[in-house]
mmCIF file as gemmi writes it, N, C-alpha and C atoms, coordinates in Angstrom:
data_model
loop_
_atom_site.group_PDB
_atom_site.id
_atom_site.type_symbol
_atom_site.label_atom_id
_atom_site.label_alt_id
_atom_site.label_comp_id
_atom_site.label_asym_id
_atom_site.label_entity_id
_atom_site.label_seq_id
_atom_site.pdbx_PDB_ins_code
_atom_site.Cartn_x
_atom_site.Cartn_y
_atom_site.Cartn_z
_atom_site.occupancy
_atom_site.B_iso_or_equiv
_atom_site.pdbx_formal_charge
_atom_site.auth_seq_id
_atom_site.auth_asym_id
_atom_site.pdbx_PDB_model_num
ATOM 1 N N . MET Axp A 1 ? 47.063 63.453 68.538 1 0 ? 1 A 1
ATOM 2 C CA . MET Axp A 1 ? 46.29 63.085 69.711 1 0 ? 1 A 1
ATOM 3 C C . MET Axp A 1 ? 46.374 64.225 70.727 1 0 ? 1 A 1
ATOM 4 N N . SER Axp A 2 ? 45.239 64.66 71.216 1 0 ? 2 A 1
ATOM 5 C CA . SER Axp A 2 ? 45.242 65.738 72.2 1 0 ? 2 A 1
ATOM 6 C C . SER Axp A 2 ? 45.204 65.154 73.609 1 0 ? 2 A 1
ATOM 7 N N . ARG Axp A 3 ? 45.671 65.964 74.547 1 0 ? 3 A 1
ATOM 8 C CA . ARG Axp A 3 ? 45.657 65.555 75.952 1 0 ? 3 A 1
ATOM 9 C C . ARG Axp A 3 ? 45.008 66.665 76.764 1 0 ? 3 A 1
ATOM 10 N N . ILE Axp A 4 ? 44.162 66.254 77.697 1 0 ? 4 A 1
ATOM 11 C CA . ILE Axp A 4 ? 43.486 67.189 78.584 1 0 ? 4 A 1
ATOM 12 C C . ILE Axp A 4 ? 43.733 66.729 80.014 1 0 ? 4 A 1
ATOM 13 N N . ILE Axp A 5 ? 44.129 67.647 80.865 1 0 ? 5 A 1
ATOM 14 C CA . ILE Axp A 5 ? 44.314 67.365 82.288 1 0 ? 5 A 1
ATOM 15 C C . ILE Axp A 5 ? 43.176 68.054 83.026 1 0 ? 5 A 1
ATOM 16 N N . ILE Axp A 6 ? 42.447 67.308 83.833 1 0 ? 6 A 1
ATOM 17 C CA . ILE Axp A 6 ? 41.344 67.882 84.598 1 0 ? 6 A 1
ATOM 18 C C . ILE Axp A 6 ? 41.765 67.977 86.057 1 0 ? 6 A 1
ATOM 19 N N . LEU Axp A 7 ? 41.683 69.181 86.591 1 0 ? 7 A 1
ATOM 20 C CA . LEU Axp A 7 ? 41.96 69.414 88.004 1 0 ? 7 A 1
ATOM 21 C C . LEU Axp A 7 ? 40.621 69.66 88.683 1 0 ? 7 A 1
ATOM 22 N N . ASN Axp A 8 ? 40.303 68.844 89.663 1 0 ? 8 A 1
ATOM 23 C CA . ASN Axp A 8 ? 39.006 68.91 90.318 1 0 ? 8 A 1
ATOM 24 C C . ASN Axp A 8 ? 39.204 69.17 91.806 1 0 ? 8 A 1
ATOM 25 N N . GLY Axp A 9 ? 38.39 70.033 92.366 1 0 ? 9 A 1
ATOM 26 C CA . GLY Axp A 9 ? 38.457 70.286 93.797 1 0 ? 9 A 1
ATOM 27 C C . GLY Axp A 9 ? 37.656 71.517 94.163 1 0 ? 9 A 1
ATOM 28 N N . VAL Axp A 10 ? 37.445 71.682 95.445 1 0 ? 10 A 1
ATOM 29 C CA . VAL Axp A 10 ? 36.698 72.838 95.941 1 0 ? 10 A 1
ATOM 30 C C . VAL Axp A 10 ? 37.535 74.095 95.765 1 0 ? 10 A 1
ATOM 31 N N . GLY Axp A 11 ? 36.906 75.24 95.971 1 0 ? 11 A 1
ATOM 32 C CA . GLY Axp A 11 ? 37.594 76.511 95.81 1 0 ? 11 A 1
ATOM 33 C C . GLY Axp A 11 ? 38.75 76.695 96.774 1 0 ? 11 A 1
ATOM 34 N N . SER Axp A 12 ? 39.762 77.391 96.321 1 0 ? 12 A 1
ATOM 35 C CA . SER Axp A 12 ? 40.91 77.802 97.139 1 0 ? 12 A 1
ATOM 36 C C . SER Axp A 12 ? 41.778 76.642 97.621 1 0 ? 12 A 1
ATOM 37 N N . VAL Axp A 13 ? 41.86 75.576 96.828 1 0 ? 13 A 1
ATOM 38 C CA . VAL Axp A 13 ? 42.741 74.465 97.218 1 0 ? 13 A 1
ATOM 39 C C . VAL Axp A 13 ? 44.019 74.422 96.389 1 0 ? 13 A 1
ATOM 40 N N . GLY Axp A 14 ? 44.14 75.338 95.394 1 0 ? 14 A 1
ATOM 41 C CA . GLY Axp A 14 ? 45.377 75.405 94.632 1 0 ? 14 A 1
ATOM 42 C C . GLY Axp A 14 ? 45.307 74.897 93.21 1 0 ? 14 A 1
ATOM 43 N N . LYS Axp A 15 ? 44.11 74.716 92.656 1 0 ? 15 A 1
ATOM 44 C CA . LYS Axp A 15 ? 43.992 74.223 91.279 1 0 ? 15 A 1
ATOM 45 C C . LYS Axp A 15 ? 44.646 75.182 90.281 1 0 ? 15 A 1
ATOM 46 N N . THR Axp A 16 ? 44.401 76.465 90.444 1 0 ? 16 A 1
ATOM 47 C CA . THR Axp A 16 ? 44.992 77.45 89.53 1 0 ? 16 A 1
ATOM 48 C C . THR Axp A 16 ? 46.502 77.479 89.669 1 0 ? 16 A 1
ATOM 49 N N . SER Axp A 17 ? 46.99 77.437 90.889 1 0 ? 17 A 1
ATOM 50 C CA . SER Axp A 17 ? 48.447 77.422 91.108 1 0 ? 17 A 1
ATOM 51 C C . SER Axp A 17 ? 49.074 76.186 90.483 1 0 ? 17 A 1
ATOM 52 N N . LEU Axp A 18 ? 48.425 75.038 90.643 1 0 ? 18 A 1
ATOM 53 C CA . LEU Axp A 18 ? 48.939 73.813 90.043 1 0 ? 18 A 1
ATOM 54 C C . LEU Axp A 18 ? 48.895 73.893 88.521 1 0 ? 18 A 1
ATOM 55 N N . ALA Axp A 19 ? 47.81 74.437 87.965 1 0 ? 19 A 1
ATOM 56 C CA . ALA Axp A 19 ? 47.712 74.586 86.504 1 0 ? 19 A 1
ATOM 57 C C . ALA Axp A 19 ? 48.837 75.467 85.975 1 0 ? 19 A 1
ATOM 58 N N . ARG Axp A 20 ? 49.108 76.569 86.648 1 0 ? 20 A 1
ATOM 59 C CA . ARG Axp A 20 ? 50.196 77.473 86.222 1 0 ? 20 A 1
ATOM 60 C C . ARG Axp A 20 ? 51.555 76.778 86.326 1 0 ? 20 A 1
ATOM 61 N N . ALA Axp A 21 ? 51.757 76.001 87.381 1 0 ? 21 A 1
ATOM 62 C CA . ALA Axp A 21 ? 53.024 75.273 87.534 1 0 ? 21 A 1
ATOM 63 C C . ALA Axp A 21 ? 53.181 74.231 86.434 1 0 ? 21 A 1
ATOM 64 N N . LEU Axp A 22 ? 52.096 73.532 86.097 1 0 ? 22 A 1
ATOM 65 C CA . LEU Axp A 22 ? 52.152 72.558 85.002 1 0 ? 22 A 1
ATOM 66 C C . LEU Axp A 22 ? 52.478 73.24 83.68 1 0 ? 22 A 1
ATOM 67 N N . GLN Axp A 23 ? 51.861 74.398 83.43 1 0 ? 23 A 1
ATOM 68 C CA . GLN Axp A 23 ? 52.147 75.136 82.202 1 0 ? 23 A 1
ATOM 69 C C . GLN Axp A 23 ? 53.621 75.535 82.131 1 0 ? 23 A 1
ATOM 70 N N . ALA Axp A 24 ? 54.17 75.941 83.256 1 0 ? 24 A 1
ATOM 71 C CA . ALA Axp A 24 ? 55.565 76.393 83.29 1 0 ? 24 A 1
ATOM 72 C C . ALA Axp A 24 ? 56.536 75.238 83.046 1 0 ? 24 A 1
ATOM 73 N N . GLN Axp A 25 ? 56.194 74.047 83.493 1 0 ? 25 A 1
ATOM 74 C CA . GLN Axp A 25 ? 57.102 72.913 83.405 1 0 ? 25 A 1
ATOM 75 C C . GLN Axp A 25 ? 56.905 72.046 82.157 1 0 ? 25 A 1
ATOM 76 N N . ALA Axp A 26 ? 55.719 72.102 81.57 1 0 ? 26 A 1
ATOM 77 C CA . ALA Axp A 26 ? 55.408 71.21 80.452 1 0 ? 26 A 1
ATOM 78 C C . ALA Axp A 26 ? 56.149 71.616 79.183 1 0 ? 26 A 1
ATOM 79 N N . ARG Axp A 27 ? 56.562 70.64 78.439 1 0 ? 27 A 1
ATOM 80 C CA . ARG Axp A 27 ? 57.185 70.882 77.149 1 0 ? 27 A 1
ATOM 81 C C . ARG Axp A 27 ? 56.133 71.317 76.126 1 0 ? 27 A 1
ATOM 82 N N . ASP Axp A 28 ? 54.947 70.727 76.241 1 0 ? 28 A 1
ATOM 83 C CA . ASP Axp A 28 ? 53.844 71.062 75.34 1 0 ? 28 A 1
ATOM 84 C C . ASP Axp A 28 ? 53.076 72.262 75.889 1 0 ? 28 A 1
ATOM 85 N N . VAL Axp A 29 ? 52.234 72.828 75.04 1 0 ? 29 A 1
ATOM 86 C CA . VAL Axp A 29 ? 51.378 73.952 75.439 1 0 ? 29 A 1
ATOM 87 C C . VAL Axp A 29 ? 50.098 73.397 76.046 1 0 ? 29 A 1
ATOM 88 N N . PHE Axp A 30 ? 49.776 73.846 77.245 1 0 ? 30 A 1
ATOM 89 C CA . PHE Axp A 30 ? 48.52 73.49 77.891 1 0 ? 30 A 1
ATOM 90 C C . PHE Axp A 30 ? 47.767 74.77 78.21 1 0 ? 30 A 1
ATOM 91 N N . LEU Axp A 31 ? 46.501 74.821 77.831 1 0 ? 31 A 1
ATOM 92 C CA . LEU Axp A 31 ? 45.659 75.969 78.151 1 0 ? 31 A 1
ATOM 93 C C . LEU Axp A 31 ? 45.024 75.749 79.519 1 0 ? 31 A 1
ATOM 94 N N . HIS Axp A 32 ? 44.821 76.833 80.238 1 0 ? 32 A 1
ATOM 95 C CA . HIS Axp A 32 ? 44.155 76.764 81.534 1 0 ? 32 A 1
ATOM 96 C C . HIS Axp A 32 ? 42.741 77.293 81.356 1 0 ? 32 A 1
ATOM 97 N N . VAL Axp A 33 ? 41.766 76.402 81.378 1 0 ? 33 A 1
ATOM 98 C CA . VAL Axp A 33 ? 40.361 76.765 81.19 1 0 ? 33 A 1
ATOM 99 C C . VAL Axp A 33 ? 39.644 76.531 82.512 1 0 ? 33 A 1
ATOM 100 N N . GLN Axp A 34 ? 39.027 77.568 83.036 1 0 ? 34 A 1
ATOM 101 C CA . GLN Axp A 34 ? 38.313 77.446 84.303 1 0 ? 34 A 1
ATOM 102 C C . GLN Axp A 34 ? 36.821 77.291 84.057 1 0 ? 34 A 1
ATOM 103 N N . MET Axp A 35 ? 36.208 76.309 84.721 1 0 ? 35 A 1
ATOM 104 C CA . MET Axp A 35 ? 34.783 76.086 84.589 1 0 ? 35 A 1
ATOM 105 C C . MET Axp A 35 ? 33.997 77.326 85.018 1 0 ? 35 A 1
ATOM 106 N N . ASP Axp A 36 ? 34.512 78.04 86.002 1 0 ? 36 A 1
ATOM 107 C CA . ASP Axp A 36 ? 33.82 79.249 86.47 1 0 ? 36 A 1
ATOM 108 C C . ASP Axp A 36 ? 33.627 80.266 85.359 1 0 ? 36 A 1
ATOM 109 N N . ALA Axp A 37 ? 34.543 80.307 84.392 1 0 ? 37 A 1
ATOM 110 C CA . ALA Axp A 37 ? 34.396 81.247 83.284 1 0 ? 37 A 1
ATOM 111 C C . ALA Axp A 37 ? 33.133 80.948 82.494 1 0 ? 37 A 1
ATOM 112 N N . PHE Axp A 38 ? 32.773 79.674 82.388 1 0 ? 38 A 1
ATOM 113 C CA . PHE Axp A 38 ? 31.557 79.298 81.671 1 0 ? 38 A 1
ATOM 114 C C . PHE Axp A 38 ? 30.319 79.595 82.514 1 0 ? 38 A 1
ATOM 115 N N . PHE Axp A 39 ? 30.401 79.365 83.823 1 0 ? 39 A 1
ATOM 116 C CA . PHE Axp A 39 ? 29.288 79.737 84.705 1 0 ? 39 A 1
ATOM 117 C C . PHE Axp A 39 ? 29.051 81.238 84.642 1 0 ? 39 A 1
ATOM 118 N N . ASP Axp A 40 ? 30.13 82.018 84.593 1 0 ? 40 A 1
ATOM 119 C CA . ASP Axp A 40 ? 30.02 83.48 84.572 1 0 ? 40 A 1
ATOM 120 C C . ASP Axp A 40 ? 29.366 84 83.298 1 0 ? 40 A 1
ATOM 121 N N . MET Axp A 41 ? 29.337 83.193 82.239 1 0 ? 41 A 1
ATOM 122 C CA . MET Axp A 41 ? 28.684 83.612 80.999 1 0 ? 41 A 1
ATOM 123 C C . MET Axp A 41 ? 27.165 83.606 81.135 1 0 ? 41 A 1
ATOM 124 N N . LEU Axp A 42 ? 26.664 82.827 82.08 1 0 ? 42 A 1
ATOM 125 C CA . LEU Axp A 42 ? 25.214 82.747 82.277 1 0 ? 42 A 1
ATOM 126 C C . LEU Axp A 42 ? 24.71 83.961 83.039 1 0 ? 42 A 1
ATOM 127 N N . PRO Axp A 43 ? 23.495 84.421 82.736 1 0 ? 43 A 1
ATOM 128 C CA . PRO Axp A 43 ? 22.942 85.492 83.552 1 0 ? 43 A 1
ATOM 129 C C . PRO Axp A 43 ? 22.662 84.979 84.963 1 0 ? 43 A 1
ATOM 130 N N . ALA Axp A 44 ? 22.715 85.869 85.925 1 0 ? 44 A 1
ATOM 131 C CA . ALA Axp A 44 ? 22.516 85.493 87.332 1 0 ? 44 A 1
ATOM 132 C C . ALA Axp A 44 ? 21.189 84.77 87.545 1 0 ? 44 A 1
ATOM 133 N N . LYS Axp A 45 ? 20.189 85.073 86.723 1 0 ? 45 A 1
ATOM 134 C CA . LYS Axp A 45 ? 18.876 84.45 86.909 1 0 ? 45 A 1
ATOM 135 C C . LYS Axp A 45 ? 18.886 82.942 86.64 1 0 ? 45 A 1
ATOM 136 N N . CYS Axp A 46 ? 19.951 82.419 86.039 1 0 ? 46 A 1
ATOM 137 C CA . CYS Axp A 46 ? 20.039 80.976 85.779 1 0 ? 46 A 1
ATOM 138 C C . CYS Axp A 46 ? 20.558 80.194 86.986 1 0 ? 46 A 1
ATOM 139 N N . ILE Axp A 47 ? 21.07 80.886 87.978 1 0 ? 47 A 1
ATOM 140 C CA . ILE Axp A 47 ? 21.581 80.217 89.169 1 0 ? 47 A 1
ATOM 141 C C . ILE Axp A 47 ? 20.45 80.151 90.191 1 0 ? 47 A 1
ATOM 142 N N . GLY Axp A 48 ? 20.176 78.953 90.669 1 0 ? 48 A 1
ATOM 143 C CA . GLY Axp A 48 ? 19.093 78.761 91.632 1 0 ? 48 A 1
ATOM 144 C C . GLY Axp A 48 ? 17.747 78.528 90.976 1 0 ? 48 A 1
ATOM 145 N N . ARG Axp A 49 ? 17.751 78.33 89.657 1 0 ? 49 A 1
ATOM 146 C CA . ARG Axp A 49 ? 16.513 78.023 88.944 1 0 ? 49 A 1
ATOM 147 C C . ARG Axp A 49 ? 16.646 76.687 88.236 1 0 ? 49 A 1
ATOM 148 N N . GLU Axp A 50 ? 15.535 75.993 88.114 1 0 ? 50 A 1
ATOM 149 C CA . GLU Axp A 50 ? 15.558 74.643 87.548 1 0 ? 50 A 1
ATOM 150 C C . GLU Axp A 50 ? 16.089 74.578 86.12 1 0 ? 50 A 1
ATOM 151 N N . ASP Axp A 51 ? 15.896 75.627 85.315 1 0 ? 51 A 1
ATOM 152 C CA . ASP Axp A 51 ? 16.395 75.579 83.938 1 0 ? 51 A 1
ATOM 153 C C . ASP Axp A 51 ? 17.889 75.88 83.864 1 0 ? 51 A 1
ATOM 154 N N . GLY Axp A 52 ? 18.455 76.416 84.929 1 0 ? 52 A 1
ATOM 155 C CA . GLY Axp A 52 ? 19.892 76.706 84.986 1 0 ? 52 A 1
ATOM 156 C C . GLY Axp A 52 ? 20.596 75.7 85.878 1 0 ? 52 A 1
ATOM 157 N N . PHE Axp A 53 ? 21.025 76.171 87.046 1 0 ? 53 A 1
ATOM 158 C CA . PHE Axp A 53 ? 21.694 75.298 88.013 1 0 ? 53 A 1
ATOM 159 C C . PHE Axp A 53 ? 21.057 75.477 89.384 1 0 ? 53 A 1
ATOM 160 N N . THR Axp A 54 ? 20.83 74.373 90.057 1 0 ? 54 A 1
ATOM 161 C CA . THR Axp A 54 ? 20.388 74.413 91.447 1 0 ? 54 A 1
ATOM 162 C C . THR Axp A 54 ? 21.374 73.603 92.282 1 0 ? 54 A 1
ATOM 163 N N . PHE Axp A 55 ? 21.436 73.929 93.557 1 0 ? 55 A 1
ATOM 164 C CA . PHE Axp A 55 ? 22.382 73.286 94.466 1 0 ? 55 A 1
ATOM 165 C C . PHE Axp A 55 ? 21.614 72.786 95.675 1 0 ? 55 A 1
ATOM 166 N N . GLU Axp A 56 ? 21.849 71.532 96.036 1 0 ? 56 A 1
ATOM 167 C CA . GLU Axp A 56 ? 21.125 70.916 97.148 1 0 ? 56 A 1
ATOM 168 C C . GLU Axp A 56 ? 22.115 70.227 98.078 1 0 ? 56 A 1
ATOM 169 N N . THR Axp A 57 ? 22.074 70.604 99.352 1 0 ? 57 A 1
ATOM 170 C CA . THR Axp A 57 ? 22.908 69.922 100.345 1 0 ? 57 A 1
ATOM 171 C C . THR Axp A 57 ? 22.224 68.605 100.7 1 0 ? 57 A 1
ATOM 172 N N . LEU Axp A 58 ? 22.935 67.512 100.521 1 0 ? 58 A 1
ATOM 173 C CA . LEU Axp A 58 ? 22.366 66.187 100.753 1 0 ? 58 A 1
ATOM 174 C C . LEU Axp A 58 ? 22.453 65.825 102.23 1 0 ? 58 A 1
ATOM 175 N N . PRO Axp A 59 ? 21.368 65.295 102.782 1 0 ? 59 A 1
ATOM 176 C CA . PRO Axp A 59 ? 21.398 64.904 104.198 1 0 ? 59 A 1
ATOM 177 C C . PRO Axp A 59 ? 22.178 63.607 104.375 1 0 ? 59 A 1
ATOM 178 N N . GLN Axp A 60 ? 23.297 63.7 105.044 1 0 ? 60 A 1
ATOM 179 C CA . GLN Axp A 60 ? 24.102 62.51 105.314 1 0 ? 60 A 1
ATOM 180 C C . GLN Axp A 60 ? 25.072 62.839 106.437 1 0 ? 60 A 1
ATOM 181 N N . PRO Axp A 61 ? 25.557 61.836 107.132 1 0 ? 61 A 1
ATOM 182 C CA . PRO Axp A 61 ? 26.531 62.107 108.197 1 0 ? 61 A 1
ATOM 183 C C . PRO Axp A 61 ? 27.877 62.533 107.618 1 0 ? 61 A 1
ATOM 184 N N . GLY Axp A 62 ? 28.623 63.273 108.393 1 0 ? 62 A 1
ATOM 185 C CA . GLY Axp A 62 ? 29.949 63.701 107.955 1 0 ? 62 A 1
ATOM 186 C C . GLY Axp A 62 ? 29.904 65.058 107.293 1 0 ? 62 A 1
ATOM 187 N N . PRO Axp A 63 ? 30.959 65.367 106.529 1 0 ? 63 A 1
ATOM 188 C CA . PRO Axp A 63 ? 31.036 66.678 105.871 1 0 ? 63 A 1
ATOM 189 C C . PRO Axp A 63 ? 29.872 66.868 104.894 1 0 ? 63 A 1
ATOM 190 N N . PRO Axp A 64 ? 29.439 68.101 104.702 1 0 ? 64 A 1
ATOM 191 C CA . PRO Axp A 64 ? 28.331 68.328 103.777 1 0 ? 64 A 1
ATOM 192 C C . PRO Axp A 64 ? 28.696 67.972 102.337 1 0 ? 64 A 1
ATOM 193 N N . VAL Axp A 65 ? 27.731 67.412 101.644 1 0 ? 65 A 1
ATOM 194 C CA . VAL Axp A 65 ? 27.874 67.071 100.235 1 0 ? 65 A 1
ATOM 195 C C . VAL Axp A 65 ? 26.796 67.842 99.483 1 0 ? 65 A 1
ATOM 196 N N . VAL Axp A 66 ? 27.208 68.57 98.446 1 0 ? 66 A 1
ATOM 197 C CA . VAL Axp A 66 ? 26.274 69.379 97.677 1 0 ? 66 A 1
ATOM 198 C C . VAL Axp A 66 ? 26.098 68.764 96.295 1 0 ? 66 A 1
ATOM 199 N N . ALA Axp A 67 ? 24.85 68.525 95.924 1 0 ? 67 A 1
ATOM 200 C CA . ALA Axp A 67 ? 24.523 68.039 94.585 1 0 ? 67 A 1
ATOM 201 C C . ALA Axp A 67 ? 24.246 69.239 93.698 1 0 ? 67 A 1
ATOM 202 N N . VAL Axp A 68 ? 24.834 69.236 92.513 1 0 ? 68 A 1
ATOM 203 C CA . VAL Axp A 68 ? 24.591 70.287 91.531 1 0 ? 68 A 1
ATOM 204 C C . VAL Axp A 68 ? 23.678 69.691 90.468 1 0 ? 68 A 1
ATOM 205 N N . CYS Axp A 69 ? 22.521 70.291 90.29 1 0 ? 69 A 1
ATOM 206 C CA . CYS Axp A 69 ? 21.565 69.824 89.284 1 0 ? 69 A 1
ATOM 207 C C . CYS Axp A 69 ? 21.495 70.858 88.171 1 0 ? 69 A 1
ATOM 208 N N . SER Axp A 70 ? 21.452 70.384 86.945 1 0 ? 70 A 1
ATOM 209 C CA . SER Axp A 70 ? 21.416 71.322 85.818 1 0 ? 70 A 1
ATOM 210 C C . SER Axp A 70 ? 20.177 71.089 84.975 1 0 ? 70 A 1
ATOM 211 N N . GLY Axp A 71 ? 19.542 72.182 84.633 1 0 ? 71 A 1
ATOM 212 C CA . GLY Axp A 71 ? 18.406 72.158 83.728 1 0 ? 71 A 1
ATOM 213 C C . GLY Axp A 71 ? 18.871 72.378 82.304 1 0 ? 71 A 1
ATOM 214 N N . GLN Axp A 72 ? 17.952 72.759 81.44 1 0 ? 72 A 1
ATOM 215 C CA . GLN Axp A 72 ? 18.267 72.877 80.012 1 0 ? 72 A 1
ATOM 216 C C . GLN Axp A 72 ? 19.388 73.883 79.737 1 0 ? 72 A 1
ATOM 217 N N . ALA Axp A 73 ? 19.326 75.065 80.32 1 0 ? 73 A 1
ATOM 218 C CA . ALA Axp A 73 ? 20.371 76.076 80.08 1 0 ? 73 A 1
ATOM 219 C C . ALA Axp A 73 ? 21.695 75.623 80.686 1 0 ? 73 A 1
ATOM 220 N N . GLY Axp A 74 ? 21.649 75.005 81.85 1 0 ? 74 A 1
ATOM 221 C CA . GLY Axp A 74 ? 22.869 74.512 82.487 1 0 ? 74 A 1
ATOM 222 C C . GLY Axp A 74 ? 23.518 73.401 81.681 1 0 ? 74 A 1
ATOM 223 N N . GLN Axp A 75 ? 22.713 72.482 81.194 1 0 ? 75 A 1
ATOM 224 C CA . GLN Axp A 75 ? 23.249 71.381 80.385 1 0 ? 75 A 1
ATOM 225 C C . GLN Axp A 75 ? 23.843 71.899 79.082 1 0 ? 75 A 1
ATOM 226 N N . ARG Axp A 76 ? 23.185 72.87 78.471 1 0 ? 76 A 1
ATOM 227 C CA . ARG Axp A 76 ? 23.7 73.454 77.222 1 0 ? 76 A 1
ATOM 228 C C . ARG Axp A 76 ? 25.036 74.157 77.469 1 0 ? 76 A 1
ATOM 229 N N . THR Axp A 77 ? 25.137 74.836 78.611 1 0 ? 77 A 1
ATOM 230 C CA . THR Axp A 77 ? 26.392 75.512 78.955 1 0 ? 77 A 1
ATOM 231 C C . THR Axp A 77 ? 27.522 74.505 79.144 1 0 ? 77 A 1
ATOM 232 N N . MET Axp A 78 ? 27.264 73.437 79.875 1 0 ? 78 A 1
ATOM 233 C CA . MET Axp A 78 ? 28.301 72.423 80.112 1 0 ? 78 A 1
ATOM 234 C C . MET Axp A 78 ? 28.675 71.701 78.821 1 0 ? 78 A 1
ATOM 235 N N . ARG Axp A 79 ? 27.701 71.441 77.969 1 0 ? 79 A 1
ATOM 236 C CA . ARG Axp A 79 ? 27.989 70.814 76.666 1 0 ? 79 A 1
ATOM 237 C C . ARG Axp A 79 ? 28.867 71.737 75.827 1 0 ? 79 A 1
ATOM 238 N N . GLY Axp A 80 ? 28.553 73.029 75.841 1 0 ? 80 A 1
ATOM 239 C CA . GLY Axp A 80 ? 29.369 74 75.122 1 0 ? 80 A 1
ATOM 240 C C . GLY Axp A 80 ? 30.781 74.071 75.666 1 0 ? 80 A 1
ATOM 241 N N . MET Axp A 81 ? 30.916 73.983 77 1 0 ? 81 A 1
ATOM 242 C CA . MET Axp A 81 ? 32.249 74.003 77.6 1 0 ? 81 A 1
ATOM 243 C C . MET Axp A 81 ? 33.07 72.799 77.127 1 0 ? 81 A 1
ATOM 244 N N . ARG Axp A 82 ? 32.47 71.62 77.138 1 0 ? 82 A 1
ATOM 245 C CA . ARG Axp A 82 ? 33.196 70.422 76.693 1 0 ? 82 A 1
ATOM 246 C C . ARG Axp A 82 ? 33.614 70.54 75.229 1 0 ? 82 A 1
ATOM 247 N N . HIS Axp A 83 ? 32.74 71.059 74.383 1 0 ? 83 A 1
ATOM 248 C CA . HIS Axp A 83 ? 33.083 71.247 72.969 1 0 ? 83 A 1
ATOM 249 C C . HIS Axp A 83 ? 34.203 72.277 72.81 1 0 ? 83 A 1
ATOM 250 N N . ALA Axp A 84 ? 34.12 73.362 73.568 1 0 ? 84 A 1
ATOM 251 C CA . ALA Axp A 84 ? 35.156 74.396 73.482 1 0 ? 84 A 1
ATOM 252 C C . ALA Axp A 84 ? 36.51 73.848 73.926 1 0 ? 84 A 1
ATOM 253 N N . VAL Axp A 85 ? 36.525 73.116 75.019 1 0 ? 85 A 1
ATOM 254 C CA . VAL Axp A 85 ? 37.791 72.564 75.526 1 0 ? 85 A 1
ATOM 255 C C . VAL Axp A 85 ? 38.374 71.575 74.518 1 0 ? 85 A 1
ATOM 256 N N . SER Axp A 86 ? 37.541 70.698 73.992 1 0 ? 86 A 1
ATOM 257 C CA . SER Axp A 86 ? 38.082 69.73 73.022 1 0 ? 86 A 1
ATOM 258 C C . SER Axp A 86 ? 38.528 70.435 71.738 1 0 ? 86 A 1
ATOM 259 N N . GLY Axp A 87 ? 37.879 71.538 71.392 1 0 ? 87 A 1
ATOM 260 C CA . GLY Axp A 87 ? 38.248 72.267 70.186 1 0 ? 87 A 1
ATOM 261 C C . GLY Axp A 87 ? 39.584 72.986 70.278 1 0 ? 87 A 1
ATOM 262 N N . VAL Axp A 88 ? 39.981 73.37 71.475 1 0 ? 88 A 1
ATOM 263 C CA . VAL Axp A 88 ? 41.242 74.089 71.63 1 0 ? 88 A 1
ATOM 264 C C . VAL Axp A 88 ? 42.34 73.234 72.278 1 0 ? 88 A 1
ATOM 265 N N . ALA Axp A 89 ? 42.04 71.958 72.515 1 0 ? 89 A 1
ATOM 266 C CA . ALA Axp A 89 ? 43.046 71.082 73.124 1 0 ? 89 A 1
ATOM 267 C C . ALA Axp A 89 ? 44.248 70.98 72.202 1 0 ? 89 A 1
ATOM 268 N N . PRO Axp A 90 ? 45.457 71.183 72.745 1 0 ? 90 A 1
ATOM 269 C CA . PRO Axp A 90 ? 46.658 71.112 71.906 1 0 ? 90 A 1
ATOM 270 C C . PRO Axp A 90 ? 46.911 69.697 71.389 1 0 ? 90 A 1
ATOM 271 N N . PHE Axp A 91 ? 47.454 69.638 70.203 1 0 ? 91 A 1
ATOM 272 C CA . PHE Axp A 91 ? 47.785 68.344 69.603 1 0 ? 91 A 1
ATOM 273 C C . PHE Axp A 91 ? 49.293 68.146 69.665 1 0 ? 91 A 1
ATOM 274 N N . ARG Axp A 92 ? 49.7 66.902 69.782 1 0 ? 92 A 1
ATOM 275 C CA . ARG Axp A 92 ? 51.135 66.576 69.798 1 0 ? 92 A 1
ATOM 276 C C . ARG Axp A 92 ? 51.58 66.28 68.406 1 0 ? 92 A 1
């Protein structure tokens, strides 16, 4: 049975530091996979276009909320990321 830990949060809140600390303390092997690495595989022209990824600030009171919409290339990238992560997830 494999185990995956997902760390979610905005940039610069310590996700990488926490992932490294978990790796150092865990008895099992955990890989640190960053979603940004998969975004970086896409050409720049896929960002801000409907077939890639678009970002929309939603009108609402309080802190800004950004919706991320993905088109065909964006969805394929995220599907590939999920397959890659499950493929390399360590087994106990």
